[in-house]
Amino acid sequence: MKIVVVGNGMVGYKFCEKLLAKSSTKKIELVVFGEEIRPAYDRVHLSEFFAGKSAEDLSMAGVNWYTENGIKLHLSDPVQKIDRSNKTVTSFKGITESYDYLILATGSAAFVPSIPGVEKDGVFVYRTIEDLEMIRDYAPKAKKGAVIGGGLLGLEAAKAMIDLGINDTHVIEFASRLMPRQIDDAGSALLKSKLESLGLTILTNTNTTKIEGEKAISKMLFANGSSIDVDMLVISAGIKPRDELAKNCGLETGPRGGITVNEKLQTTDPFIFAIGECALYQGMIYGLVAPGYEMAEVVATYLCSGEKEFTGFDMSTKLKLIGIDVASFGDPFISAADARHIVYEDANKGIYKRINISKDGKELLGGILVGDAEQYNMLLQTCKNKIVLPPNPEDLILGSRGGESAGGAGVLSLPDDAHVCSCESVSKKNICDAVIDGAETVDKIKACTKAGTGCGGCVPMVKDLMVHTMKAQGKYVRNVICEHFDFSRQELYNLTKINQLKTYDDVLTTHGKGDGCEVCKPLVSSILASLWNELILKKGNDTAQDSNDRFLANLQKGGTYSIVPRIPGGEITPDKLIVIGEVAKQYNLYTKITGGQRIDLFGAHVGDLPAIWKLLIDAGFESGHAYGKALRTVKSCVGSTWCRYGLHDSVSYAIRIEERYRGLRAPHKIKSAVSGCIRECAEAQSKDFGIIATEKGWNLYVCGNGGSKPQHALLLATDLDSETCIKYIDRFLMFYIKTAEPLNRTATWLNKMEGGIDYLKNVVINDSLGMAEEWEKEMQSLVDNYKCEWREVVENPDFQKRFGHFINAPEEKDPTVKFETMRDQKRAAEWK
Amino acid sequence: MEVKEKVIWFYACKAEDVPANGGVCVKYGDQQIALFNFTRRGEWYATQNMCPHRQQMAISRGMIGSEGDEPKVACPFHKKTFSLKSGSCTSGEEYSLKTYPVKIENGKVYIKVN
């Protein structure tokens, strides 16, 4: 049997995948034509292209996948003609292929309204990676942006514009509200005010009549007589099914587009099927990926002699728009005549929830969630499966207030055939069975059921189901480290301390099983370092360190290392600066100032590290621990010794703090800063602990974070003298080191802490746990035990022997290391 | 005509040169081989030193361990893991490492190449 697929989008790809899975015994020849230059990619997450995802990241499967599965893939080659009598198709490049069955998965194109001037430069649609590339390239020229269309894609496009730096962006919607197909007036009004607070201007009831400009767009005119100046426009006013091929070969199409299909997705020619956004079933186009996948499933089943019909599809959706949850399910708009409404609105927090329940109060018919869609999956399942509602259905959106908590019982009340993952059609039973068969992590469940691999929205439910199923089997589910240790980090920390264990192997033998792994080894090494502060390269512990700790340097692209000497408080003498320059010159190292007021030297061969450090240590430097989950820098502003505004000597205090906690190992890296006045030039409020001078002393802030999820530090205590401030930092750091989960920065640690900053204040300031004295003593012993790791290596020839690339050619460097030149320095050669 | 496979056991280094539960890189002509002394299991393994993910010469600097009973190594760059026995990727990628037999005689490590 020979099957030709026209169109290589998400649904076309999914059809191939499903057909292969079902046809293992049958011989099927599969040919795919795609119009775009690359194979099918994830169009649902297209906007992530602007957030840094590459075309490759978005790809559903590489070209290899097609080759390996024997699929003939023609890219950049759209089919131009279907000859139904001879059962052949002919492509743009002139390739003719015969077929037994033809699958049209041609998808849709952006609908562009016929506004005069729409052809001008600077007007784009939002559909393919190429469209996004053009938008990205044009954006730097634009200052004022606009989007026509206030639906899902339009708002995504508006977010993309803001991300591209066009802060003055209008959204123009013809209807009276945003997302008219998903949410009601009240929900839309709330969404509108949230979007406006992000800087977007929203114009509803607005019809564009003309686009003006010489060559490129410069102005838009509206039917109500108003206008706006604009230099870039993205049109996202809906989709238009691609039905031209079908129409030209005489297949029936709908008056407003779409290829007419029956419940088997057959067109008016029984040998031709249409699936996805080009298919018109009972007068409806299904513009979401999940129904498209379901259509692919129906056709693949049919062609493999199975029985399955398409009977319409639930159009419930949940999405995150510019950080705002928006969801609708069931029948969101059902009127008060046919249902009772329960509405909750909190304009303060920006939350709107509406559920529609049947007049007898027994069934959930649909609803809308804006601002907080946490209950979406539960509500959707309750609605789809017609689960009898509890006596107080408002609990569904408000949570149980007082009394027994409903908790996760919700997941369990679902029937076995409830669709948990709609993208991949995975039922509750499929997931529970997988867990019973041994898939006891979310990743394993994803791999064997595919649940959660589409939009990912059901992953929290999958996790709940996993936990419940395992508990139902009598399994105790805990947040354990890995397969080798049945403990949390905190438990293992205490066990290691009580039993005075000093090496990784001792900890594994006493409290673990198996032979360890890349998760528990660095974790235990960090606990050992936090507890005893012994040299991490001590025999037996060296190979349990993460690669950076093992070589006391940062592994960089190409396999060379970078070196960061400690420069406490960012203060350095001219002589020391000269030494760094000379060392960098001698070993040809790339130099760069870091964000923490230090100097990073890149491109050192592993075998050169001890010699480089010998020079640095002789000049009075010590390790900066940039390679470790440890205290990094204490940044400072210049303070009262020079600054005319400075209240205290922030540099001296920063140096004192940095020298106190240098080398302190923790669950994650720790950064700090000291500012000499409230102008905050050292940015102390973005650090794990930050200190700001006041008239009367120091204010101490904790648990701030730069990085990928920035968070401001919170004020822990005010107007402290220098000694008390250090005492509080001792307590704070020991509490963190003892109780944080692995690789959690202090911000994450605090976010998970019950009681939050108030609880933390109570522990640190009021000593509510009665641990303060012990913690201060433990910290003092760590401080007293500090030794520079690199000094120990430089003074010990045995340690130095470990720094070489070849064990049997110690003098030789790795010949595969390659550098390129850039701005008069070297850089690592790009990897593939 | 019968073609005999050319097999060489070459001398890599002294067993004591390889750290316990760790790896070193061995030079064999232009090749780089990662050699592991899995003390905890009393086993030795050798694989190619290049991680196929980003073509980095780094496997010998990776942490070793086990998944179930399967001994494995994690590349220090992006923590792709590979079976030390078969070389296959245990974190779901299709590429794998070439593996080499290892033997110890009189405290010397030999690796079989062909």
Coordinates of C-alpha atoms in Angstrom, one line a residue, chain A residues 1-19 28-34 79 82 84 87-89 97-107 242 245-246 249 251 259 261 264-267 269-279 292-304:
Chain A
M1 CA 0.0 0.0 0.0
K2 CA 1.3 3.4 -0.9
I3 CA 0.3 6.5 1.0
V4 CA 1.1 10.1 0.1
V5 CA 0.9 12.8 2.7
V6 CA 0.5 16.4 1.4
G7 CA 1.7 18.7 4.1
N8 CA 4.4 18.3 6.8
G9 CA 3.1 20.3 9.7
M10 CA 2.4 19.0 13.2
V11 CA -0.7 16.9 12.2
G12 CA 1.0 15.5 9.0
Y13 CA 4.0 14.5 11.1
K14 CA 1.7 12.9 13.8
F15 CA -0.1 11.0 11.1
C16 CA 3.2 9.4 10.0
E17 CA 4.2 8.6 13.6
K18 CA 0.8 7.0 14.3
L19 CA 0.8 5.1 11.0
I28 CA 3.4 0.6 3.7
E29 CA 5.2 2.9 1.4
L30 CA 5.0 6.5 2.8
V31 CA 5.8 9.6 0.8
V32 CA 5.6 13.1 2.4
F33 CA 5.6 16.5 0.6
G34 CA 6.3 19.6 2.7
V79 CA 2.2 19.5 -4.3
I82 CA -3.9 16.0 -7.8
R84 CA -7.7 11.7 -9.1
K87 CA -4.3 8.6 -8.6
T88 CA -1.2 10.6 -8.8
V89 CA 0.1 13.9 -7.4
E97 CA 4.0 10.1 -7.2
S98 CA 1.2 7.6 -7.4
Y99 CA -0.9 6.8 -4.4
D100 CA -3.3 4.2 -3.1
Y101 CA -4.5 6.7 -0.4
L102 CA -3.8 10.4 -0.3
I103 CA -3.8 12.4 3.0
L104 CA -4.3 16.1 2.8
A105 CA -2.7 17.8 5.8
T106 CA -2.3 21.1 4.2
G107 CA -3.2 23.1 7.4
R242 CA -5.7 25.6 2.7
L245 CA -5.6 21.7 -4.1
A246 CA -8.8 20.0 -3.1
C249 CA -9.4 18.6 -8.3
L251 CA -13.4 17.7 -4.1
I259 CA -12.3 20.4 2.8
V261 CA -15.0 15.3 5.4
K264 CA -13.8 8.8 8.8
L265 CA -12.2 12.1 7.6
Q266 CA -12.8 10.9 4.1
T267 CA -13.3 13.6 1.5
D269 CA -13.2 10.9 -2.9
P270 CA -13.0 7.8 -0.7
F271 CA -9.3 7.5 -1.5
I272 CA -8.5 11.0 -0.3
F273 CA -8.6 12.0 3.4
A274 CA -8.2 15.5 5.0
I275 CA -6.9 16.0 8.5
G276 CA -6.0 19.0 10.7
E277 CA -6.9 22.6 10.1
C278 CA -7.8 22.1 6.4
A279 CA -10.6 19.6 7.3
G292 CA -5.8 17.4 14.6
Y293 CA -3.9 14.6 16.3
E294 CA -7.2 12.8 17.0
M295 CA -8.0 13.1 13.2
A296 CA -4.6 11.6 12.4
E297 CA -5.3 8.8 14.8
V298 CA -8.7 8.0 13.1
V299 CA -7.2 7.9 9.6
A300 CA -4.1 5.9 10.7
T301 CA -6.4 3.4 12.4
Y302 CA -8.7 3.1 9.4
L303 CA -5.8 2.5 7.0
C304 CA -4.6 -0.3 9.2

